[in-house]
């Protein structure tokens, strides 16, 4: 049976939520991210409304550059609590159409509707209804791609943003992919793209037609990419929990080499990630440290633990160990981030024997959480992490 895979991606997600909740922001360039501080701010843009994109503002751009391009914009700090709530509602909408959902990020998911589409009037009608239901439950628009593979569905959802719906039939799959730039293939990084372009391969069609010899140096990866270009993408929609990772990062006011400030920030970041995991009823096995040095050079270092955790002290210990093993030379640090991935429900047992001290940890975390609930997050800090993040 022809597979029917849907990719849904919310439009300007954080910004659209802010515009929904404050109608005076509708039609305006809204930029969500770090405080711009009149152009001297040092963080980055999370996202921005389509009105702001006309000024060239983009996700991940330094906020100072956004300010230069669009000083008249409305700049807002992100409110993750609100965004996570909307994300939950969207998932609720999807569940009305299929249980086969793979949440890729807070605002993006794959749905396999192969077996359920007939219940809703066929694949195209199902997509229309998904869009309508998302709108009804959240007041937000999304863009949808319907295709026989994940790769094509993802590309399709991006083509007619915002509020788009693009359908790719199996018979038209090769023709759909062929003219597109190779960078549209998720997982094909800038380095691989550079190698391919140097060999005159710029479109997915050219990649599909490449001789294996032209893909040398790319190893098995090269042949996999060529298979994708040929429309061969057997990847399934894998139901794997609602969130893939939880992360937080900070950009320092000034680049810093101050060991105490760095340590304090890492502990505070670990604490924040721990809180968000626990709020979401999650724990995870892999801790990733992100370090951006002066000049924007960015590195990540990760470690996977034997057992999952959501405890702040455990995440902090792993993070500090990763930082200690990182050689930043004489450079100063611009940004630090902590991420926990490899998530599972917090109450899922992994071992018959709880980790040493886990009872005590659980009690300590609960005590801190109840104090924070009553008196606010800043009312209590973890030792070594006295910092507001
Ligand atoms: P995206 O889906 O990449 O962006 P978007 O939904 O804002 O806009 P589009 O219409 O192009 O899909 O990301 C979803 C949310 O994730 C986004 O609203 C904010 C957040 N985000 C960041 O915080 N930092 C980033 O660098 C990116 C790309 C996204
Ligand atoms: Mg989006």
Short mmCIF file of C-alpha atoms and ligand atoms in Angstrom, two decimals:
data_model
loop_
_atom_site.label_atom_id
_atom_site.label_comp_id
_atom_site.label_asym_id
_atom_site.label_seq_id
_atom_site.Cartn_x
_atom_site.Cartn_y
_atom_site.Cartn_z
CA UNK A 1 0.00 0.00 0.00
CA UNK A 2 1.29 3.48 -0.83
CA UNK A 3 2.46 5.17 2.32
CA UNK A 4 0.82 8.45 3.26
CA UNK A 5 3.11 10.49 5.44
CA UNK A 6 2.23 13.92 6.70
CA UNK A 7 4.67 16.51 8.01
CA UNK A 8 3.18 19.37 10.00
CA UNK A 9 5.16 22.48 10.93
CA UNK A 10 3.59 25.40 12.77
CA UNK A 11 4.04 28.83 11.18
CA UNK A 12 6.33 31.27 13.03
CA UNK A 13 5.38 29.29 16.11
CA UNK A 14 6.49 31.40 19.11
CA UNK A 15 5.73 34.67 17.31
CA UNK A 16 2.30 33.49 16.15
CA UNK A 17 1.37 32.61 19.73
CA UNK A 18 2.36 36.09 20.93
CA UNK A 19 0.32 37.67 18.12
CA UNK A 20 -2.63 35.48 18.98
CA UNK A 21 -2.51 36.51 22.64
CA UNK A 22 -2.02 40.22 21.98
CA UNK A 23 -4.00 41.26 18.91
CA UNK A 24 -2.21 44.63 18.84
CA UNK A 25 0.82 42.66 17.59
CA UNK A 26 -0.99 41.31 14.51
CA UNK A 27 0.56 42.50 11.27
CA UNK A 28 3.66 43.75 13.08
CA UNK A 29 7.26 42.55 12.96
CA UNK A 30 7.49 40.55 16.20
CA UNK A 31 10.86 39.15 17.23
CA UNK A 32 11.17 36.57 19.99
CA UNK A 33 14.55 36.05 21.59
CA UNK A 34 17.17 37.72 23.72
CA UNK A 35 16.83 41.29 24.97
CA UNK A 36 18.11 43.53 22.13
CA UNK A 37 19.19 46.28 24.54
CA UNK A 38 18.95 48.96 21.93
CA UNK A 39 21.25 47.05 19.57
CA UNK A 40 23.83 46.07 22.21
CA UNK A 41 22.12 42.81 23.21
CA UNK A 42 24.20 39.66 22.83
CA UNK A 43 21.83 36.72 22.49
CA UNK A 44 20.10 35.37 19.41
CA UNK A 45 16.71 35.44 17.73
CA UNK A 46 14.54 32.40 18.52
CA UNK A 47 12.06 33.18 15.80
CA UNK A 48 10.13 36.07 14.31
CA UNK A 49 6.84 36.81 12.58
CA UNK A 50 6.64 36.77 8.80
CA UNK A 51 6.38 40.57 8.90
CA UNK A 52 9.83 40.64 10.54
CA UNK A 53 11.23 38.22 7.96
CA UNK A 54 10.63 40.87 5.29
CA UNK A 55 13.38 42.86 7.00
CA UNK A 56 15.75 39.89 6.73
CA UNK A 57 15.41 38.82 10.37
CA UNK A 58 15.89 35.05 10.85
CA UNK A 59 16.06 32.40 13.61
CA UNK A 60 19.48 32.07 15.27
CA UNK A 61 20.66 35.48 14.00
CA UNK A 62 22.41 37.64 16.63
CA UNK A 63 19.76 39.86 18.20
CA UNK A 64 21.97 42.90 17.56
CA UNK A 65 21.80 42.22 13.84
CA UNK A 66 18.02 41.83 14.03
CA UNK A 67 17.90 45.23 15.70
CA UNK A 68 20.01 46.76 12.96
CA UNK A 69 17.69 45.36 10.29
CA UNK A 70 14.44 46.03 12.10
CA UNK A 71 14.69 48.59 14.93
CA UNK A 72 10.95 49.22 14.77
CA UNK A 73 10.20 45.56 15.60
CA UNK A 74 8.45 44.43 18.78
CA UNK A 75 11.01 42.44 20.79
CA UNK A 76 9.73 39.86 23.27
CA UNK A 77 11.35 37.31 25.58
CA UNK A 78 10.19 33.73 24.99
CA UNK A 79 7.55 32.24 27.27
CA UNK A 80 8.21 28.50 26.96
CA UNK A 81 5.43 27.59 29.30
CA UNK A 82 2.91 29.01 26.89
CA UNK A 83 4.57 27.42 23.85
CA UNK A 84 4.67 24.00 25.49
CA UNK A 85 0.99 24.28 26.29
CA UNK A 86 0.19 25.04 22.63
CA UNK A 87 2.42 22.16 21.58
CA UNK A 88 0.41 19.80 23.77
CA UNK A 89 -2.84 20.96 22.16
CA UNK A 90 -1.44 20.40 18.69
CA UNK A 91 -0.50 16.89 19.65
CA UNK A 92 -4.04 16.39 20.90
CA UNK A 93 -5.32 17.43 17.47
CA UNK A 94 -3.01 14.96 15.71
CA UNK A 95 -4.14 12.13 17.96
CA UNK A 96 -7.67 12.53 16.65
CA UNK A 97 -6.38 11.39 13.25
CA UNK A 98 -3.74 8.75 13.97
CA UNK A 99 -1.80 7.19 16.85
CA UNK A 100 1.35 7.10 14.66
CA UNK A 101 2.93 10.41 15.54
CA UNK A 102 6.61 11.33 15.70
CA UNK A 103 7.10 14.65 17.39
CA UNK A 104 10.27 16.15 15.94
CA UNK A 105 10.34 19.36 17.91
CA UNK A 106 8.04 21.63 19.87
CA UNK A 107 6.21 22.70 16.68
CA UNK A 108 6.82 19.93 14.18
CA UNK A 109 5.69 16.33 13.74
CA UNK A 110 5.37 13.47 11.28
CA UNK A 111 2.07 11.58 11.14
CA UNK A 112 1.54 8.29 9.37
CA UNK A 113 -2.04 8.36 8.08
CA UNK A 114 -1.71 5.39 5.72
CA UNK A 115 -4.14 3.27 7.69
CA UNK A 116 -6.46 5.97 9.01
CA UNK A 117 -6.98 8.38 6.08
CA UNK A 118 -10.00 6.47 4.74
CA UNK A 119 -11.84 7.33 7.97
CA UNK A 120 -11.60 11.03 7.20
CA UNK A 121 -12.37 11.15 3.50
CA UNK A 122 -8.95 10.22 2.09
CA UNK A 123 -5.42 11.58 2.52
CA UNK A 124 -5.94 15.10 1.17
CA UNK A 125 -9.15 15.63 3.12
CA UNK A 126 -7.41 14.31 6.26
CA UNK A 127 -4.73 16.96 5.86
CA UNK A 128 -7.32 19.70 5.45
CA UNK A 129 -9.06 18.50 8.58
CA UNK A 130 -5.82 18.34 10.57
CA UNK A 131 -5.12 21.96 9.66
CA UNK A 132 -8.66 23.00 10.62
CA UNK A 133 -8.50 21.15 13.93
CA UNK A 134 -5.14 22.67 14.85
CA UNK A 135 -6.60 26.10 14.08
CA UNK A 136 -9.67 25.37 16.14
CA UNK A 137 -7.78 24.15 19.21
CA UNK A 138 -4.94 26.69 19.19
CA UNK A 139 -5.96 29.59 16.96
CA UNK A 140 -2.73 29.00 14.99
CA UNK A 141 -1.94 28.08 11.41
CA UNK A 142 0.39 25.35 10.30
CA UNK A 143 1.86 24.16 7.02
CA UNK A 144 1.43 20.58 5.90
CA UNK A 145 3.19 18.30 3.45
CA UNK A 146 1.64 15.00 2.32
CA UNK A 147 3.91 12.52 0.52
CA UNK A 148 4.89 8.85 0.30
CA UNK A 149 8.15 9.47 2.22
CA UNK A 150 9.38 11.45 5.19
CA UNK A 151 11.90 13.39 3.15
CA UNK A 152 9.33 14.55 0.61
CA UNK A 153 6.68 15.30 3.26
CA UNK A 154 9.11 17.50 5.18
CA UNK A 155 10.22 19.39 2.09
CA UNK A 156 6.60 19.76 0.97
CA UNK A 157 5.44 21.29 4.26
CA UNK A 158 8.04 24.03 3.88
CA UNK A 159 7.23 25.00 0.29
CA UNK A 160 4.07 27.07 0.73
CA UNK A 161 4.53 28.52 4.21
CA UNK A 162 2.57 29.99 5.91
CA UNK A 163 -0.74 28.08 6.00
CA UNK A 164 0.41 25.82 3.15
CA UNK A 165 -0.70 22.40 1.98
CA UNK A 166 1.44 20.60 -0.60
CA UNK A 167 0.73 17.10 -1.87
CA UNK A 168 3.27 14.84 -3.55
CA UNK A 169 1.92 11.70 -5.22
CA UNK A 170 4.09 8.58 -5.49
CA UNK A 171 4.10 8.83 -9.27
CA UNK A 172 5.38 12.41 -9.11
CA UNK A 173 7.94 11.87 -6.35
CA UNK A 174 11.09 11.87 -8.52
CA UNK A 175 9.95 14.92 -10.49
CA UNK A 176 9.12 16.73 -7.28
CA UNK A 177 12.56 16.12 -5.76
CA UNK A 178 14.67 16.50 -8.87
CA UNK A 179 14.89 20.32 -9.28
CA UNK A 180 15.36 21.03 -5.56
CA UNK A 181 18.68 22.08 -4.09
CA UNK A 182 20.64 19.34 -2.27
CA UNK A 183 20.49 21.40 0.95
CA UNK A 184 16.79 20.51 1.19
CA UNK A 185 17.82 17.01 2.27
CA UNK A 186 17.79 17.07 6.07
CA UNK A 187 20.98 15.51 7.40
CA UNK A 188 23.02 16.67 4.43
CA UNK A 189 25.27 19.13 6.22
CA UNK A 190 27.13 22.13 4.80
CA UNK A 191 30.42 20.21 4.53
CA UNK A 192 28.88 17.40 2.47
CA UNK A 193 27.08 19.98 0.35
CA UNK A 194 30.39 21.70 -0.33
CA UNK A 195 31.99 18.42 -1.47
CA UNK A 196 29.05 17.68 -3.77
CA UNK A 197 28.93 21.19 -5.25
CA UNK A 198 32.64 21.03 -5.98
CA UNK A 199 31.79 18.00 -8.14
CA UNK A 200 29.01 19.87 -9.93
CA UNK A 201 26.17 18.26 -7.98
CA UNK A 202 23.76 20.99 -6.89
CA UNK A 203 20.28 19.56 -7.24
CA UNK A 204 18.67 16.43 -5.85
CA UNK A 205 18.22 15.25 -9.44
CA UNK A 206 21.95 15.57 -10.09
CA UNK A 207 22.64 13.64 -6.91
CA UNK A 208 20.24 10.90 -8.04
CA UNK A 209 22.08 10.63 -11.35
CA UNK A 210 25.58 10.62 -9.81
CA UNK A 211 27.88 7.66 -10.42
CA UNK A 212 29.04 5.95 -7.21
CA UNK A 213 32.53 7.14 -8.13
CA UNK A 214 31.40 10.76 -7.88
CA UNK A 215 30.31 10.11 -4.31
CA UNK A 216 33.65 8.78 -3.16
CA UNK A 217 34.92 10.17 0.10
CA UNK A 218 31.40 10.30 1.48
CA UNK A 219 31.40 6.60 2.39
CA UNK A 220 28.14 4.79 3.03
CA UNK A 221 26.60 8.17 3.70
CA UNK A 222 27.05 9.08 0.03
CA UNK A 223 25.05 6.09 -1.19
CA UNK A 224 22.36 6.70 1.41
CA UNK A 225 22.01 10.27 0.23
CA UNK A 226 21.78 9.11 -3.36
CA UNK A 227 19.03 6.65 -2.39
CA UNK A 228 17.12 9.50 -0.75
CA UNK A 229 17.57 11.56 -3.91
CA UNK A 230 16.11 8.68 -5.90
CA UNK A 231 13.01 8.84 -3.70
CA UNK A 232 13.99 5.76 -1.72
CA UNK A 233 13.30 6.62 1.88
CA UNK A 234 12.12 3.67 3.94
CA UNK A 235 12.27 5.58 7.24
CA UNK A 236 9.18 4.98 9.32
CA UNK A 237 7.28 7.44 11.42
CA UNK A 238 8.53 6.39 14.82
CA UNK A 239 6.45 7.13 17.81
CA UNK A 240 9.07 8.20 20.30
CA UNK A 241 7.65 10.37 22.96
CA UNK A 242 6.53 13.94 22.70
CA UNK A 243 9.84 15.69 23.04
CA UNK A 244 13.25 14.60 21.85
CA UNK A 245 15.31 16.83 24.05
CA UNK A 246 15.15 19.63 26.57
CA UNK A 247 17.77 22.36 26.46
CA UNK A 248 18.60 25.80 27.74
CA UNK A 249 21.38 28.17 26.86
CA UNK A 250 22.69 31.58 27.79
CA UNK A 251 24.75 34.17 26.01
CA UNK A 252 27.01 36.13 28.34
CA UNK A 253 26.79 39.89 28.51
CA UNK A 254 30.50 39.90 27.75
CA UNK A 255 32.64 37.01 26.55
CA UNK A 256 34.10 35.50 29.67
CA UNK A 257 36.98 33.33 30.83
CA UNK A 258 35.97 33.62 34.48
CA UNK A 259 35.94 30.03 35.77
CA UNK A 260 33.55 30.83 38.63
CA UNK A 261 31.04 32.57 36.38
CA UNK A 262 31.17 29.71 33.89
CA UNK A 263 30.69 27.09 36.56
CA UNK A 264 27.82 28.99 38.14
CA UNK A 265 26.12 29.29 34.75
CA UNK A 266 26.51 25.60 33.96
CA UNK A 267 25.00 24.62 37.31
CA UNK A 268 22.11 27.05 36.78
CA UNK A 269 21.51 25.73 33.25
CA UNK A 270 21.49 22.14 34.52
CA UNK A 271 18.99 23.20 37.18
CA UNK A 272 16.71 24.81 34.59
CA UNK A 273 16.86 21.77 32.31
CA UNK A 274 16.12 19.53 35.28
CA UNK A 275 13.04 21.60 36.16
CA UNK A 276 11.72 21.49 32.62
CA UNK A 277 12.26 17.72 32.37
CA UNK A 278 10.46 17.18 35.65
CA UNK A 279 7.59 19.46 34.67
CA UNK A 280 7.21 17.40 31.50
CA UNK A 281 7.37 14.08 33.41
CA UNK A 282 10.58 13.12 31.57
CA UNK A 283 14.10 11.88 32.19
CA UNK A 284 16.96 11.37 29.75
CA UNK A 285 20.27 9.59 29.28
CA UNK A 286 22.41 11.89 27.18
CA UNK A 287 23.81 15.18 28.39
CA UNK A 288 25.18 17.57 25.77
CA UNK A 289 27.24 20.65 26.49
CA UNK A 290 27.29 23.40 23.87
CA UNK A 291 30.05 25.97 23.92
CA UNK A 292 30.32 28.97 21.66
CA UNK A 293 33.61 30.79 21.90
CA UNK A 294 34.41 34.35 20.94
CA UNK A 295 34.19 34.67 17.18
CA UNK A 296 31.14 32.34 17.12
CA UNK A 297 33.08 29.04 16.88
CA UNK A 298 30.61 26.50 18.26
CA UNK A 299 31.29 23.07 19.75
CA UNK A 300 29.25 20.34 21.36
CA UNK A 301 30.38 17.56 23.68
CA UNK A 302 28.08 14.78 24.83
CA UNK A 303 28.03 11.87 27.23
CA UNK A 304 25.49 9.11 27.62
CA UNK A 305 24.94 7.83 31.14
CA UNK A 306 24.11 4.29 32.22
CA UNK A 307 20.69 5.33 33.51
CA UNK A 308 18.35 8.20 32.71
CA UNK A 309 17.98 11.11 35.07
CA UNK A 310 16.17 14.38 35.58
CA UNK A 311 18.09 15.34 38.71
CA UNK A 312 19.77 18.73 38.65
CA UNK A 313 22.88 17.63 40.52
CA UNK A 314 23.48 14.64 38.22
CA UNK A 315 23.04 16.76 35.07
CA UNK A 316 25.32 19.43 36.56
CA UNK A 317 28.02 16.88 37.39
CA UNK A 318 28.02 15.49 33.83
CA UNK A 319 27.99 18.99 32.36
CA UNK A 320 30.90 20.16 34.50
CA UNK A 321 32.89 17.05 33.59
CA UNK A 322 32.29 17.70 29.89
CA UNK A 323 33.36 21.31 30.34
CA UNK A 324 36.49 20.30 32.26
CA UNK A 325 37.51 18.01 29.39
CA UNK A 326 37.00 20.72 26.76
CA UNK A 327 40.05 22.66 25.64
CA UNK A 328 39.05 26.18 24.75
CA UNK A 329 42.64 27.35 24.50
CA UNK A 330 42.97 31.03 25.30
CA UNK A 331 39.56 31.88 23.95
CA UNK A 332 36.73 33.37 25.95
CA UNK A 333 33.27 31.86 26.15
CA UNK A 334 30.33 33.59 24.49
CA UNK A 335 27.53 31.08 25.02
CA UNK A 336 26.88 27.95 27.03
CA UNK A 337 24.08 25.45 26.56
CA UNK A 338 22.99 22.25 28.31
CA UNK A 339 20.77 19.67 26.66
CA UNK A 340 19.36 16.36 27.86
CA UNK A 341 18.16 13.93 25.17
CA UNK A 342 17.35 10.25 24.86
CA UNK A 343 14.17 10.92 26.80
CA UNK A 344 11.61 8.60 28.33
CA UNK A 345 8.79 8.95 30.83
CA UNK A 346 10.13 9.74 34.29
CA UNK A 347 8.18 6.88 35.84
CA UNK A 348 9.48 4.21 33.46
CA UNK A 349 11.74 1.87 35.43
CA UNK A 350 15.13 1.06 33.86
CA UNK A 351 16.62 -0.94 36.65
CA UNK A 352 15.31 -2.97 39.56
CA UNK A 353 17.63 -1.02 41.78
CA UNK A 354 17.21 2.72 42.04
CA UNK A 355 20.45 4.67 41.81
CA UNK A 356 22.27 5.36 45.04
CA UNK A 357 20.80 8.35 46.83
CA UNK A 358 17.85 8.66 44.44
CA UNK A 359 15.23 8.68 47.21
CA UNK A 360 17.02 11.51 48.92
CA UNK A 361 17.38 13.34 45.60
CA UNK A 362 13.73 12.94 44.78
CA UNK A 363 12.76 14.39 48.17
CA UNK A 364 15.18 17.31 47.77
CA UNK A 365 13.87 18.11 44.30
CA UNK A 366 10.26 17.98 45.47
CA UNK A 367 11.05 20.30 48.38
CA UNK A 368 12.71 22.82 46.09
CA UNK A 369 9.82 22.61 43.63
CA UNK A 370 7.22 23.32 46.29
CA UNK A 371 9.18 26.36 47.54
CA UNK A 372 9.47 27.64 43.99
CA UNK A 373 5.81 27.09 43.40
CA UNK A 374 4.94 29.24 46.38
CA UNK A 375 7.62 31.93 46.20
CA UNK A 376 8.80 31.96 42.59
CA UNK A 377 11.73 30.39 40.80
CA UNK A 378 14.30 32.87 42.08
CA UNK A 379 13.42 32.21 45.71
CA UNK A 380 15.80 29.29 46.02
CA UNK A 381 19.03 28.45 44.23
CA UNK A 382 21.11 25.35 44.07
CA UNK A 383 24.52 25.53 45.72
CA UNK A 384 26.97 26.84 43.16
CA UNK A 385 24.28 27.95 40.74
CA UNK A 386 23.16 31.29 42.15
CA UNK A 387 22.15 32.81 38.89
CA UNK A 388 18.97 33.71 37.11
CA UNK A 389 18.54 31.87 33.83
P1 LIG B 1 10.75 26.58 13.23
O1 LIG B 1 9.62 25.68 12.83
O2 LIG B 1 12.08 26.38 12.60
O3 LIG B 1 10.35 28.10 12.98
P2 LIG B 1 8.95 28.83 13.09
O4 LIG B 1 7.86 27.89 13.45
O5 LIG B 1 9.12 30.00 14.03
O6 LIG B 1 8.75 29.41 11.65
P3 LIG B 1 8.36 28.64 10.32
O7 LIG B 1 7.05 29.23 9.91
O8 LIG B 1 9.47 28.94 9.37
O9 LIG B 1 8.26 27.18 10.66
O10 LIG B 1 10.96 26.51 14.79
C1 LIG B 1 9.89 26.36 15.69
C2 LIG B 1 10.12 27.15 16.96
O11 LIG B 1 11.34 26.76 17.56
C3 LIG B 1 10.25 28.64 16.70
O12 LIG B 1 9.01 29.32 16.73
C4 LIG B 1 11.18 29.10 17.77
C5 LIG B 1 12.03 27.90 18.09
N1 LIG B 1 13.37 28.05 17.52
C6 LIG B 1 14.37 28.59 18.31
O13 LIG B 1 14.17 28.90 19.48
N2 LIG B 1 15.63 28.76 17.77
C7 LIG B 1 15.92 28.44 16.46
O14 LIG B 1 17.05 28.62 15.99
C8 LIG B 1 14.85 27.88 15.65
C9 LIG B 1 15.11 27.50 14.21
C10 LIG B 1 13.62 27.70 16.23
MG1 LIG B 2 7.60 26.10 12.47
#
